[in-house]
Short mmCIF file of C-alpha atoms and ligand atoms in Angstrom, two decimals:
data_model
loop_
_atom_site.label_atom_id
_atom_site.label_comp_id
_atom_site.label_asym_id
_atom_site.label_seq_id
_atom_site.Cartn_x
_atom_site.Cartn_y
_atom_site.Cartn_z
CA MET A 1 -69.50 15.42 -58.80
CA GLU A 2 -73.18 14.64 -59.24
CA LYS A 3 -73.91 10.92 -59.40
CA ARG A 4 -76.15 10.01 -62.33
CA LEU A 5 -77.79 6.68 -63.13
CA ARG A 6 -80.10 5.74 -65.92
CA LEU A 7 -82.51 3.17 -67.28
CA ALA A 8 -82.18 2.73 -71.05
CA PRO A 9 -85.15 0.60 -72.13
CA SER A 10 -85.83 -0.34 -75.74
CA PRO A 11 -89.55 0.20 -76.39
CA THR A 12 -89.96 -3.01 -78.37
CA GLY A 13 -92.37 -4.70 -75.97
CA LEU A 14 -94.38 -4.22 -72.79
CA PHE A 15 -92.52 -3.21 -69.61
CA HIS A 16 -90.84 -6.48 -68.60
CA ILE A 17 -90.15 -7.51 -65.01
CA GLY A 18 -86.41 -7.82 -65.80
CA THR A 19 -86.29 -4.21 -66.99
CA ALA A 20 -88.41 -3.14 -64.02
CA ARG A 21 -85.98 -4.76 -61.60
CA THR A 22 -83.03 -3.06 -63.34
CA ALA A 23 -84.93 0.22 -63.01
CA LEU A 24 -85.51 -0.49 -59.32
CA PHE A 25 -81.82 -1.21 -58.61
CA ASN A 26 -80.86 2.02 -60.41
CA TRP A 27 -83.50 4.00 -58.54
CA LEU A 28 -82.55 2.52 -55.16
CA TYR A 29 -78.88 3.24 -55.65
CA ALA A 30 -79.55 6.75 -56.94
CA GLN A 31 -81.58 7.42 -53.76
CA LYS A 32 -78.93 5.86 -51.57
CA ILE A 33 -76.09 8.01 -52.91
CA GLY A 34 -78.20 11.14 -53.43
CA GLY A 35 -77.85 10.90 -57.20
CA LYS A 36 -80.20 11.33 -60.14
CA PHE A 37 -82.18 8.64 -61.91
CA LEU A 38 -82.64 9.35 -65.61
CA ILE A 39 -84.45 7.65 -68.47
CA ARG A 40 -83.26 7.18 -72.03
CA ILE A 41 -85.63 5.55 -74.49
CA GLU A 42 -83.53 3.51 -76.92
CA ASP A 43 -85.93 3.65 -79.82
CA THR A 44 -83.60 3.34 -82.80
CA ASP A 45 -84.90 -0.04 -83.94
CA PHE A 46 -87.55 1.55 -86.12
CA HIS A 47 -89.27 -1.69 -87.05
CA ARG A 48 -89.81 -2.91 -83.52
CA SER A 49 -90.03 0.29 -81.44
CA LYS A 50 -93.53 1.61 -80.73
CA SER A 51 -94.67 4.72 -78.90
CA GLU A 52 -97.29 2.69 -77.01
CA TYR A 53 -94.49 0.60 -75.52
CA THR A 54 -92.69 3.79 -74.41
CA LYS A 55 -95.91 4.87 -72.72
CA ASN A 56 -96.34 1.45 -71.16
CA ILE A 57 -92.80 1.56 -69.72
CA LEU A 58 -93.17 5.09 -68.32
CA ASP A 59 -96.64 4.31 -66.88
CA GLY A 60 -95.24 1.14 -65.30
CA LEU A 61 -92.34 3.03 -63.70
CA GLN A 62 -94.76 5.56 -62.30
CA TRP A 63 -97.09 2.86 -60.99
CA LEU A 64 -94.15 1.24 -59.17
CA GLY A 65 -93.22 4.60 -57.65
CA LEU A 66 -89.90 4.79 -59.53
CA THR A 67 -89.95 8.47 -60.31
CA TRP A 68 -87.23 9.86 -62.54
CA ASP A 69 -85.43 13.16 -62.91
CA ASP A 70 -85.55 15.35 -66.01
CA GLU A 71 -87.34 14.65 -69.31
CA PRO A 72 -86.59 11.20 -70.78
CA VAL A 73 -83.98 11.38 -73.57
CA LYS A 74 -85.08 9.88 -76.89
CA GLN A 75 -82.19 8.15 -78.57
CA SER A 76 -83.78 8.47 -82.02
CA GLU A 77 -83.43 12.25 -81.78
CA ARG A 78 -79.67 11.95 -81.43
CA ILE A 79 -78.83 9.91 -84.52
CA SER A 80 -76.97 12.74 -86.26
CA ILE A 81 -74.79 13.12 -83.15
CA HIS A 82 -74.04 9.40 -83.08
CA LYS A 83 -73.02 9.63 -86.74
CA LYS A 84 -70.73 12.54 -85.96
CA TYR A 85 -68.84 10.32 -83.52
CA ILE A 86 -68.66 7.46 -85.99
CA LYS A 87 -67.11 9.91 -88.45
CA LYS A 88 -64.62 10.92 -85.82
CA LEU A 89 -63.64 7.28 -85.26
CA LEU A 90 -63.27 6.83 -89.03
CA GLU A 91 -61.12 9.91 -89.31
CA CYS A 92 -58.75 8.93 -86.52
CA GLY A 93 -58.34 5.44 -87.97
CA ALA A 94 -60.09 3.62 -85.08
CA ALA A 95 -62.85 2.51 -87.47
CA TYR A 96 -63.13 1.66 -91.16
CA ARG A 97 -65.59 0.79 -93.91
CA CYS A 98 -66.27 -2.87 -94.35
CA PHE A 99 -67.86 -4.00 -97.65
CA THR A 100 -68.28 -7.70 -96.83
CA THR A 101 -71.59 -8.78 -98.33
CA GLU A 102 -74.29 -10.75 -96.48
CA ASN A 103 -73.39 -13.78 -98.62
CA GLU A 104 -69.73 -13.53 -97.76
CA ILE A 105 -70.56 -13.31 -94.06
CA HIS A 106 -72.81 -16.34 -94.40
CA GLU A 107 -70.02 -18.33 -96.08
CA LEU A 108 -67.56 -17.33 -93.35
CA ARG A 109 -70.03 -18.48 -90.65
CA GLU A 110 -70.58 -21.82 -92.38
CA GLU A 111 -66.85 -22.40 -92.60
CA GLN A 112 -66.42 -21.55 -88.91
CA LYS A 113 -69.32 -23.81 -87.98
CA LYS A 114 -67.72 -26.72 -89.82
CA LYS A 115 -64.55 -26.19 -87.81
CA GLY A 116 -66.57 -25.89 -84.58
CA LEU A 117 -65.51 -22.27 -84.12
CA PRO A 118 -67.69 -19.48 -82.71
CA PRO A 119 -68.85 -16.80 -85.20
CA LYS A 120 -66.20 -14.13 -85.64
CA HIS A 121 -65.57 -11.61 -88.39
CA ASP A 122 -62.19 -11.95 -90.07
CA ASN A 123 -61.66 -8.18 -90.39
CA ARG A 124 -60.86 -8.65 -94.07
CA HIS A 125 -61.38 -5.01 -95.02
CA ARG A 126 -59.40 -3.45 -92.19
CA ASN A 127 -56.63 -2.22 -94.46
CA LEU A 128 -58.30 -1.49 -97.79
CA SER A 129 -56.55 1.03 -100.01
CA LYS A 130 -58.36 4.11 -101.34
CA ASP A 131 -58.60 2.46 -104.75
CA GLU A 132 -60.06 -0.74 -103.35
CA ILE A 133 -62.69 1.26 -101.46
CA GLU A 134 -63.62 3.16 -104.61
CA THR A 135 -63.86 -0.02 -106.63
CA PHE A 136 -66.27 -1.56 -104.10
CA ILE A 137 -68.37 1.59 -104.13
CA SER A 138 -68.43 1.73 -107.92
CA GLN A 139 -69.61 -1.91 -107.90
CA GLY A 140 -72.57 -0.71 -105.82
CA ARG A 141 -71.56 -2.56 -102.67
CA THR A 142 -72.95 -1.21 -99.42
CA SER A 143 -70.78 -0.87 -96.32
CA VAL A 144 -70.97 -0.91 -92.55
CA ILE A 145 -68.52 0.89 -90.27
CA ARG A 146 -66.41 -1.41 -88.13
CA PHE A 147 -64.50 -0.46 -85.01
CA LYS A 148 -61.05 -2.06 -84.75
CA ILE A 149 -60.68 -4.45 -81.86
CA ASP A 150 -57.13 -5.34 -80.93
CA GLU A 151 -57.04 -9.12 -80.49
CA LYS A 152 -54.35 -8.84 -77.84
CA LYS A 153 -56.13 -6.22 -75.82
CA GLN A 154 -56.99 -7.14 -72.20
CA ILE A 155 -60.10 -5.34 -71.00
CA ARG A 156 -60.60 -5.12 -67.24
CA TRP A 157 -63.00 -3.35 -64.97
CA VAL A 158 -64.03 -3.60 -61.36
CA ASP A 159 -67.71 -4.40 -61.46
CA GLN A 160 -69.53 -3.12 -58.39
CA ILE A 161 -71.49 -6.35 -58.12
CA ARG A 162 -69.14 -8.96 -59.55
CA GLY A 163 -65.69 -7.64 -58.65
CA GLU A 164 -62.91 -7.70 -61.25
CA ILE A 165 -63.97 -8.79 -64.74
CA GLN A 166 -61.54 -9.49 -67.57
CA TRP A 167 -62.12 -9.88 -71.28
CA GLN A 168 -59.75 -10.55 -74.14
CA GLY A 169 -60.08 -8.58 -77.38
CA LYS A 170 -59.93 -11.86 -79.29
CA ASP A 171 -63.17 -13.04 -77.67
CA LEU A 172 -65.31 -10.14 -78.87
CA GLY A 173 -66.27 -11.55 -82.28
CA GLY A 174 -63.90 -9.53 -84.48
CA ASP A 175 -64.10 -5.84 -85.37
CA LEU A 176 -67.33 -4.36 -84.05
CA VAL A 177 -70.07 -3.08 -86.37
CA LEU A 178 -71.01 0.47 -85.37
CA SER A 179 -73.62 1.26 -88.04
CA ARG A 180 -76.06 -0.43 -90.39
CA ARG A 181 -75.33 -0.82 -94.09
CA ALA A 182 -75.35 2.27 -96.27
CA LYS A 183 -74.60 3.13 -99.90
CA GLY A 184 -71.53 5.00 -101.14
CA PHE A 185 -69.78 7.07 -98.52
CA GLU A 186 -72.87 7.39 -96.34
CA ILE A 187 -72.93 6.27 -92.72
CA GLY A 188 -75.87 4.00 -91.91
CA ASP A 189 -77.98 4.09 -88.75
CA PRO A 190 -75.78 3.77 -85.65
CA LEU A 191 -76.06 0.58 -83.60
CA TYR A 192 -76.48 -0.02 -79.88
CA ASN A 193 -72.89 -0.16 -78.61
CA LEU A 194 -71.88 3.10 -80.24
CA ALA A 195 -75.10 4.96 -79.41
CA VAL A 196 -75.08 3.84 -75.77
CA VAL A 197 -71.54 5.13 -75.18
CA VAL A 198 -72.19 8.47 -76.88
CA ASP A 199 -75.45 8.95 -74.99
CA ASP A 200 -74.18 7.83 -71.58
CA ASN A 201 -71.33 10.29 -72.01
CA PHE A 202 -73.72 13.05 -73.12
CA MET A 203 -75.97 12.41 -70.11
CA ASN A 204 -72.93 12.40 -67.78
CA ILE A 205 -73.83 8.95 -66.50
CA THR A 206 -71.51 7.99 -63.65
CA HIS A 207 -72.94 4.53 -62.83
CA VAL A 208 -74.26 2.00 -65.32
CA VAL A 209 -76.33 -0.71 -63.63
CA ARG A 210 -77.83 -3.30 -66.00
CA GLY A 211 -78.36 -7.02 -66.51
CA GLU A 212 -75.49 -9.48 -66.77
CA ASP A 213 -76.48 -10.23 -70.37
CA HIS A 214 -74.66 -6.97 -71.17
CA ILE A 215 -71.24 -7.99 -69.79
CA SER A 216 -69.68 -8.61 -73.22
CA ASN A 217 -71.20 -5.32 -74.46
CA THR A 218 -69.48 -3.54 -71.59
CA ALA A 219 -66.13 -4.91 -72.75
CA LYS A 220 -66.81 -3.54 -76.25
CA GLN A 221 -68.11 -0.24 -74.92
CA ILE A 222 -65.02 0.32 -72.77
CA LEU A 223 -62.93 0.20 -75.96
CA ILE A 224 -65.18 2.83 -77.57
CA TYR A 225 -64.97 5.01 -74.42
CA GLU A 226 -61.19 4.85 -74.65
CA ALA A 227 -61.10 5.60 -78.40
CA LEU A 228 -63.34 8.65 -77.91
CA ASP A 229 -61.47 9.72 -74.81
CA PHE A 230 -64.63 9.70 -72.69
CA LYS A 231 -64.62 9.25 -68.93
CA LEU A 232 -65.63 5.71 -67.95
CA PRO A 233 -68.64 5.24 -65.66
CA LYS A 234 -68.67 2.54 -62.96
CA PHE A 235 -70.29 -0.65 -64.21
CA SER A 236 -72.52 -3.13 -62.35
CA HIS A 237 -74.13 -6.22 -63.83
CA ALA A 238 -77.10 -7.65 -61.96
CA PRO A 239 -78.00 -11.36 -62.12
CA LEU A 240 -80.82 -12.40 -64.41
CA ILE A 241 -84.24 -13.41 -63.14
CA LEU A 242 -84.68 -17.15 -63.61
CA ASN A 243 -87.78 -19.34 -63.81
CA SER A 244 -88.37 -22.36 -61.60
CA GLU A 245 -86.22 -24.50 -63.94
CA GLY A 246 -83.28 -22.13 -63.55
CA LYS A 247 -83.65 -20.70 -67.09
CA LYS A 248 -83.96 -17.01 -67.93
CA LEU A 249 -87.54 -15.86 -67.22
CA SER A 250 -89.17 -15.36 -70.59
CA LYS A 251 -92.56 -14.74 -72.17
CA ARG A 252 -93.09 -18.49 -72.10
CA ASP A 253 -93.29 -18.25 -68.32
CA CYS A 254 -96.73 -16.66 -68.77
CA VAL A 255 -96.58 -13.50 -66.73
CA THR A 256 -93.68 -11.18 -67.41
CA SER A 257 -95.05 -7.71 -68.02
CA ILE A 258 -95.71 -5.29 -65.19
CA ASP A 259 -99.24 -4.70 -66.53
CA GLU A 260 -100.06 -8.35 -66.10
CA PHE A 261 -98.91 -8.32 -62.48
CA ARG A 262 -101.07 -5.24 -61.84
CA ASP A 263 -104.10 -6.81 -63.54
CA MET A 264 -103.67 -10.01 -61.53
CA GLY A 265 -104.07 -7.98 -58.35
CA TYR A 266 -100.56 -7.32 -57.09
CA LEU A 267 -99.98 -4.03 -55.32
CA PRO A 268 -97.16 -1.85 -56.66
CA GLU A 269 -95.57 -1.71 -53.21
CA SER A 270 -95.51 -5.51 -52.87
CA LEU A 271 -94.17 -6.04 -56.39
CA SER A 272 -91.35 -3.54 -55.91
CA ASN A 273 -90.59 -4.93 -52.44
CA TYR A 274 -90.43 -8.44 -53.93
CA MET A 275 -88.32 -7.36 -56.93
CA ALA A 276 -85.74 -5.72 -54.67
CA PHE A 277 -85.18 -9.03 -52.94
CA LEU A 278 -84.77 -10.81 -56.29
CA GLY A 279 -81.01 -10.97 -56.25
CA TRP A 280 -80.36 -8.55 -53.40
CA SER A 281 -79.43 -9.99 -50.00
CA PRO A 282 -79.02 -7.18 -47.54
CA LYS A 283 -76.70 -7.55 -44.59
CA SER A 284 -78.68 -5.19 -42.46
CA ALA A 285 -82.40 -5.22 -43.38
CA LYS A 286 -84.68 -5.67 -40.37
CA SER A 287 -87.52 -7.30 -42.25
CA GLU A 288 -88.49 -8.64 -45.65
CA LEU A 289 -91.43 -6.24 -45.79
CA LEU A 290 -89.93 -2.89 -46.65
CA SER A 291 -90.98 0.05 -48.74
CA ILE A 292 -88.62 1.12 -51.51
CA GLN A 293 -87.81 4.22 -49.46
CA GLU A 294 -86.75 2.03 -46.53
CA ILE A 295 -84.77 -0.27 -48.83
CA SER A 296 -82.97 2.67 -50.42
CA GLU A 297 -81.55 3.61 -47.02
CA VAL A 298 -79.68 0.31 -46.69
CA PHE A 299 -79.20 -0.53 -50.37
CA GLU A 300 -75.69 -1.42 -51.54
CA LEU A 301 -74.82 -2.73 -55.00
CA SER A 302 -72.24 -5.00 -53.37
CA ASP A 303 -75.10 -6.80 -51.58
CA ILE A 304 -76.48 -7.96 -54.95
CA ASN A 305 -75.71 -11.63 -55.62
CA LYS A 306 -73.76 -12.83 -58.61
CA ALA A 307 -75.90 -15.94 -59.10
CA GLY A 308 -79.22 -15.78 -60.95
CA ALA A 309 -82.32 -15.02 -58.90
CA LYS A 310 -85.15 -17.55 -59.01
CA PHE A 311 -88.60 -16.09 -59.36
CA SER A 312 -90.98 -17.42 -56.71
CA TRP A 313 -94.75 -16.93 -56.94
CA GLU A 314 -95.07 -18.23 -53.41
CA LYS A 315 -92.87 -15.49 -52.00
CA LEU A 316 -94.50 -12.77 -54.11
CA ASN A 317 -97.96 -13.96 -53.02
CA TRP A 318 -96.92 -13.97 -49.39
CA ILE A 319 -95.59 -10.41 -49.64
CA ASN A 320 -98.76 -9.24 -51.41
CA SER A 321 -101.00 -10.86 -48.79
CA GLN A 322 -99.01 -9.13 -46.03
CA TYR A 323 -99.40 -5.73 -47.69
CA ILE A 324 -103.15 -6.30 -48.07
CA LYS A 325 -103.45 -7.47 -44.45
CA ASN A 326 -101.58 -4.43 -43.16
CA MET A 327 -103.28 -1.91 -45.39
CA GLU A 328 -105.25 0.90 -43.84
CA SER A 329 -108.93 -0.19 -44.04
CA ILE A 330 -110.33 2.91 -45.77
CA LYS A 331 -107.65 2.68 -48.46
CA LEU A 332 -108.30 -1.04 -48.94
CA SER A 333 -112.07 -0.52 -49.15
CA LYS A 334 -111.52 2.06 -51.89
CA ILE A 335 -109.25 -0.28 -53.88
CA ILE A 336 -111.68 -3.17 -53.49
CA GLY A 337 -114.52 -0.78 -54.32
CA LYS A 338 -113.14 -0.41 -57.85
CA TYR A 339 -113.54 -4.16 -58.37
CA TRP A 340 -117.13 -3.94 -57.07
CA ASP A 341 -117.80 -1.06 -59.45
CA ASP A 342 -116.55 -3.16 -62.35
CA MET A 343 -118.91 -5.94 -61.32
CA GLY A 344 -121.80 -3.48 -60.94
CA TRP A 345 -122.10 -4.19 -57.19
CA LYS A 346 -123.15 -1.33 -54.95
CA PRO A 347 -122.19 -1.38 -51.25
CA PRO A 348 -125.03 -0.06 -49.03
CA SER A 349 -122.72 2.39 -47.24
CA GLN A 350 -119.11 3.38 -46.85
CA GLU A 351 -119.12 1.99 -43.31
CA TRP A 352 -120.32 -1.38 -44.66
CA ALA A 353 -117.60 -1.34 -47.33
CA ILE A 354 -114.91 -0.73 -44.73
CA LYS A 355 -116.24 -3.51 -42.47
CA LEU A 356 -116.26 -5.95 -45.38
CA ALA A 357 -112.71 -4.93 -46.39
CA ILE A 358 -111.57 -5.61 -42.81
CA LEU A 359 -113.32 -8.97 -42.85
CA LEU A 360 -111.78 -10.05 -46.16
CA ARG A 361 -108.26 -8.75 -45.84
CA ASP A 362 -106.89 -11.66 -43.81
CA SER A 363 -107.78 -14.21 -46.47
CA MET A 364 -106.86 -12.22 -49.59
CA ILE A 365 -103.68 -12.93 -51.53
CA LEU A 366 -104.47 -10.90 -54.63
CA LEU A 367 -106.65 -7.81 -54.83
CA LYS A 368 -108.94 -9.52 -57.29
CA ASP A 369 -109.63 -12.23 -54.69
CA ALA A 370 -112.00 -9.59 -53.36
CA ILE A 371 -114.38 -10.38 -56.22
CA ASP A 372 -114.95 -14.02 -55.33
CA GLN A 373 -114.77 -13.44 -51.62
CA SER A 374 -117.26 -10.60 -51.54
CA LYS A 375 -119.68 -12.09 -54.06
CA PRO A 376 -121.87 -13.77 -51.38
CA PHE A 377 -122.41 -10.36 -49.78
CA PHE A 378 -123.93 -8.97 -52.97
CA LEU A 379 -125.54 -12.01 -54.61
CA LEU A 380 -127.01 -15.31 -53.53
CA PRO A 381 -124.05 -17.55 -54.32
CA PRO A 382 -124.73 -20.84 -56.13
CA ILE A 383 -124.11 -23.93 -54.01
CA GLN A 384 -120.88 -25.47 -55.23
CA LYS A 385 -120.21 -29.18 -55.47
CA GLU A 386 -118.26 -29.39 -52.20
CA GLY A 387 -121.16 -27.58 -50.48
CA LYS A 388 -123.77 -29.90 -51.99
CA ASP A 389 -121.75 -32.99 -51.01
CA PHE A 390 -121.42 -31.73 -47.48
CA LEU A 391 -125.15 -31.09 -47.12
CA GLU A 392 -126.04 -34.53 -48.49
CA ASN A 393 -123.54 -36.57 -46.53
CA LYS A 394 -122.85 -34.95 -43.23
CA ASP A 395 -126.15 -34.20 -41.50
CA GLY A 396 -125.92 -30.87 -43.26
CA LYS A 397 -129.52 -30.75 -44.39
CA VAL A 398 -130.77 -31.93 -41.00
CA SER A 399 -128.74 -29.17 -39.35
CA LEU A 400 -130.11 -26.51 -41.66
CA LYS A 401 -133.68 -27.69 -41.06
CA LEU A 402 -133.20 -27.41 -37.32
CA ILE A 403 -131.76 -23.91 -37.62
CA LEU A 404 -134.57 -22.88 -39.96
CA ASN A 405 -137.23 -24.15 -37.56
CA TYR A 406 -135.54 -22.34 -34.72
CA LEU A 407 -135.51 -19.06 -36.61
CA ILE A 408 -139.17 -19.44 -37.58
CA GLU A 409 -140.32 -20.59 -34.14
CA LYS A 410 -138.48 -17.92 -32.25
CA ASN A 411 -139.49 -15.45 -34.87
CA THR A 412 -135.98 -14.01 -35.01
CA GLY A 413 -135.65 -14.53 -38.79
CA LYS A 414 -132.07 -13.44 -38.61
CA LEU A 415 -128.86 -14.77 -37.16
CA GLN A 416 -126.87 -12.15 -35.40
CA LYS A 417 -123.29 -11.83 -34.35
CA GLU A 418 -124.47 -11.49 -30.75
CA ASN A 419 -126.91 -14.42 -30.62
CA ALA A 420 -125.30 -16.84 -33.10
CA HIS A 421 -123.22 -18.80 -30.64
CA ALA A 422 -126.12 -19.13 -28.19
CA ILE A 423 -128.44 -20.44 -30.92
CA ILE A 424 -125.88 -22.94 -32.24
CA ASN A 425 -125.11 -24.14 -28.70
CA GLU A 426 -128.77 -24.64 -27.92
CA ILE A 427 -129.54 -26.59 -31.11
CA SER A 428 -126.40 -28.64 -30.70
CA LYS A 429 -127.31 -29.60 -27.14
CA ILE A 430 -130.98 -30.39 -27.75
CA HIS A 431 -130.42 -32.42 -30.94
CA ASN A 432 -126.99 -33.79 -30.17
CA ILE A 433 -125.39 -32.45 -33.35
CA LYS A 434 -121.84 -31.24 -33.37
CA LYS A 435 -121.44 -27.46 -33.43
CA GLY A 436 -118.90 -27.80 -36.25
CA ILE A 437 -121.48 -29.48 -38.48
CA LEU A 438 -124.05 -26.77 -37.76
CA MET A 439 -121.55 -24.04 -38.56
CA LYS A 440 -120.32 -25.69 -41.74
CA SER A 441 -123.88 -26.19 -42.97
CA LEU A 442 -124.55 -22.53 -42.39
CA ARG A 443 -121.37 -21.68 -44.22
CA VAL A 444 -122.66 -23.59 -47.26
CA ALA A 445 -125.97 -21.72 -47.05
CA PHE A 446 -124.29 -18.32 -46.90
CA PHE A 447 -121.18 -18.82 -49.04
CA GLY A 448 -122.16 -21.75 -51.25
CA CYS A 449 -118.95 -23.56 -50.27
CA LEU A 450 -116.90 -24.53 -47.24
CA SER A 451 -114.43 -21.62 -47.38
CA GLY A 452 -114.83 -17.88 -46.86
CA PRO A 453 -114.29 -15.32 -44.15
CA ASP A 454 -115.34 -15.68 -40.53
CA LEU A 455 -119.03 -16.60 -40.61
CA VAL A 456 -120.17 -15.00 -37.38
CA GLN A 457 -118.45 -11.71 -38.22
CA SER A 458 -120.03 -11.89 -41.68
CA TRP A 459 -123.64 -11.96 -40.50
CA GLU A 460 -124.08 -8.29 -39.93
CA LEU A 461 -122.94 -7.63 -43.50
CA PHE A 462 -125.29 -9.92 -45.40
CA SER A 463 -127.98 -8.05 -47.22
CA GLU A 464 -131.45 -8.10 -45.66
CA SER A 465 -133.09 -8.63 -49.02
CA LYS A 466 -131.64 -12.11 -49.25
CA SER A 467 -132.82 -13.13 -45.79
CA ASP A 468 -131.25 -15.89 -43.74
CA ILE A 469 -134.42 -17.92 -44.10
CA LEU A 470 -134.21 -17.68 -47.89
CA ARG A 471 -130.52 -18.64 -47.87
CA ILE A 472 -131.19 -21.70 -45.75
CA LYS A 473 -134.42 -22.74 -47.51
CA ARG A 474 -132.81 -22.88 -50.96
CA CYS A 475 -130.40 -25.55 -49.65
CA LEU A 476 -133.21 -27.80 -48.56
CA ASN A 477 -134.89 -28.25 -51.95
N1 LIG B 1 -81.56 -0.80 -74.58
C1 LIG B 1 -80.74 -1.75 -73.87
C2 LIG B 1 -81.65 -2.81 -73.29
O1 LIG B 1 -82.85 -2.57 -73.15
C3 LIG B 1 -80.03 -0.98 -72.77
C4 LIG B 1 -78.96 -1.70 -72.10
C5 LIG B 1 -78.13 -0.74 -71.27
O2 LIG B 1 -78.58 -0.46 -70.15
O3 LIG B 1 -77.15 -0.27 -71.76
O4 LIG B 1 -81.21 -3.90 -73.01
#
């Protein structure tokens, strides 16, 4: 039988890293077992769902390389089918109309709160007579459809990540609401637990892999599967992504949408590599730097941890820097070139762009680091405070004066990769100034600060129009 997995995002916000990691686990496992990876857009919350969020999610999946099979299914197009199944459950007596008003529910909650009990419906309309139903309807009361949950029922499944899980019917909050309120004998809009079962069955889903926040939903859904006589898929519940305080990663943790990671300068391959290791501890991976294709070859759901996975910027940054460092230089120069374009900076040649990319790649963590790090190659960088302090306090100005005089006297005008060390050695010897001080002073003149790529390698890339003499002179004023 064909193995089929799915991602079922609700388009009520931008593509979140938690959803992206669920997508990745589904994709990896589908690849591993030679199955299909499908998408279902759960867009039945009409107030909160937006087509731009659907686009954002699909674009994000594509950017991460998580390609899917077939056209995405839109849940909103299947509402009449969901209702048909609700009707079926009503007809076979597994579900019933419940006319409890909002006020009555509120009173019940308050009473339970006072007694320190968790919220739970009391199933008061489970056995209404025909007459009672008609009276409620004639009074203009609206109704939801509730699915009967047997309090004594034991629900068990073998979760592929967490092993055996057990739930008691009595812990599921009372009879389950399947549809929103509607007037008369109408059936209101179907709700998540019903729709998800009907659609997973329709899409022949064999493996449901989702976050652990859905465990209690799975217990409810298994009961609906049984009532509708549908074949159960295998369930897996992945641990949540946690922030540094061990709480669920949320919007308050600043960066959570895949767009934001992209805009900050993370590569899709590093983000997906990092996300795979968020909760997954392989027994047999050779390295922590692996493409999703390589990961899919060794990926097992049973290697996913049960405990929450702490998000670490440090680790993500390290992985991103490694991908940048190992990237093919032409490709990197093209990626960096887009940032230069945005800044209006024009590289003199493609060869120059590639050389600069090679020079910068060892010190970059994020792609956008290329902006700050390549600025001195396009513009005369302002001298920053640390640079100014160095020049004032550490023989910096004296050093620059000596270098300037040398360049003027010897009429070279330009420091070159080939002669730089000889010049610095000579000045250092004659004037008894440490080579380190001379080099650092030059660094301030060229980069405006004490950091930056290798100085000697940089010289051939500095633009002629902002000559070395000019760069040094401006520090001496
Ligand atoms: N729409 C649900 C969500 O985004 C889907 C959960 C599931 O995979 O069933 O959380």
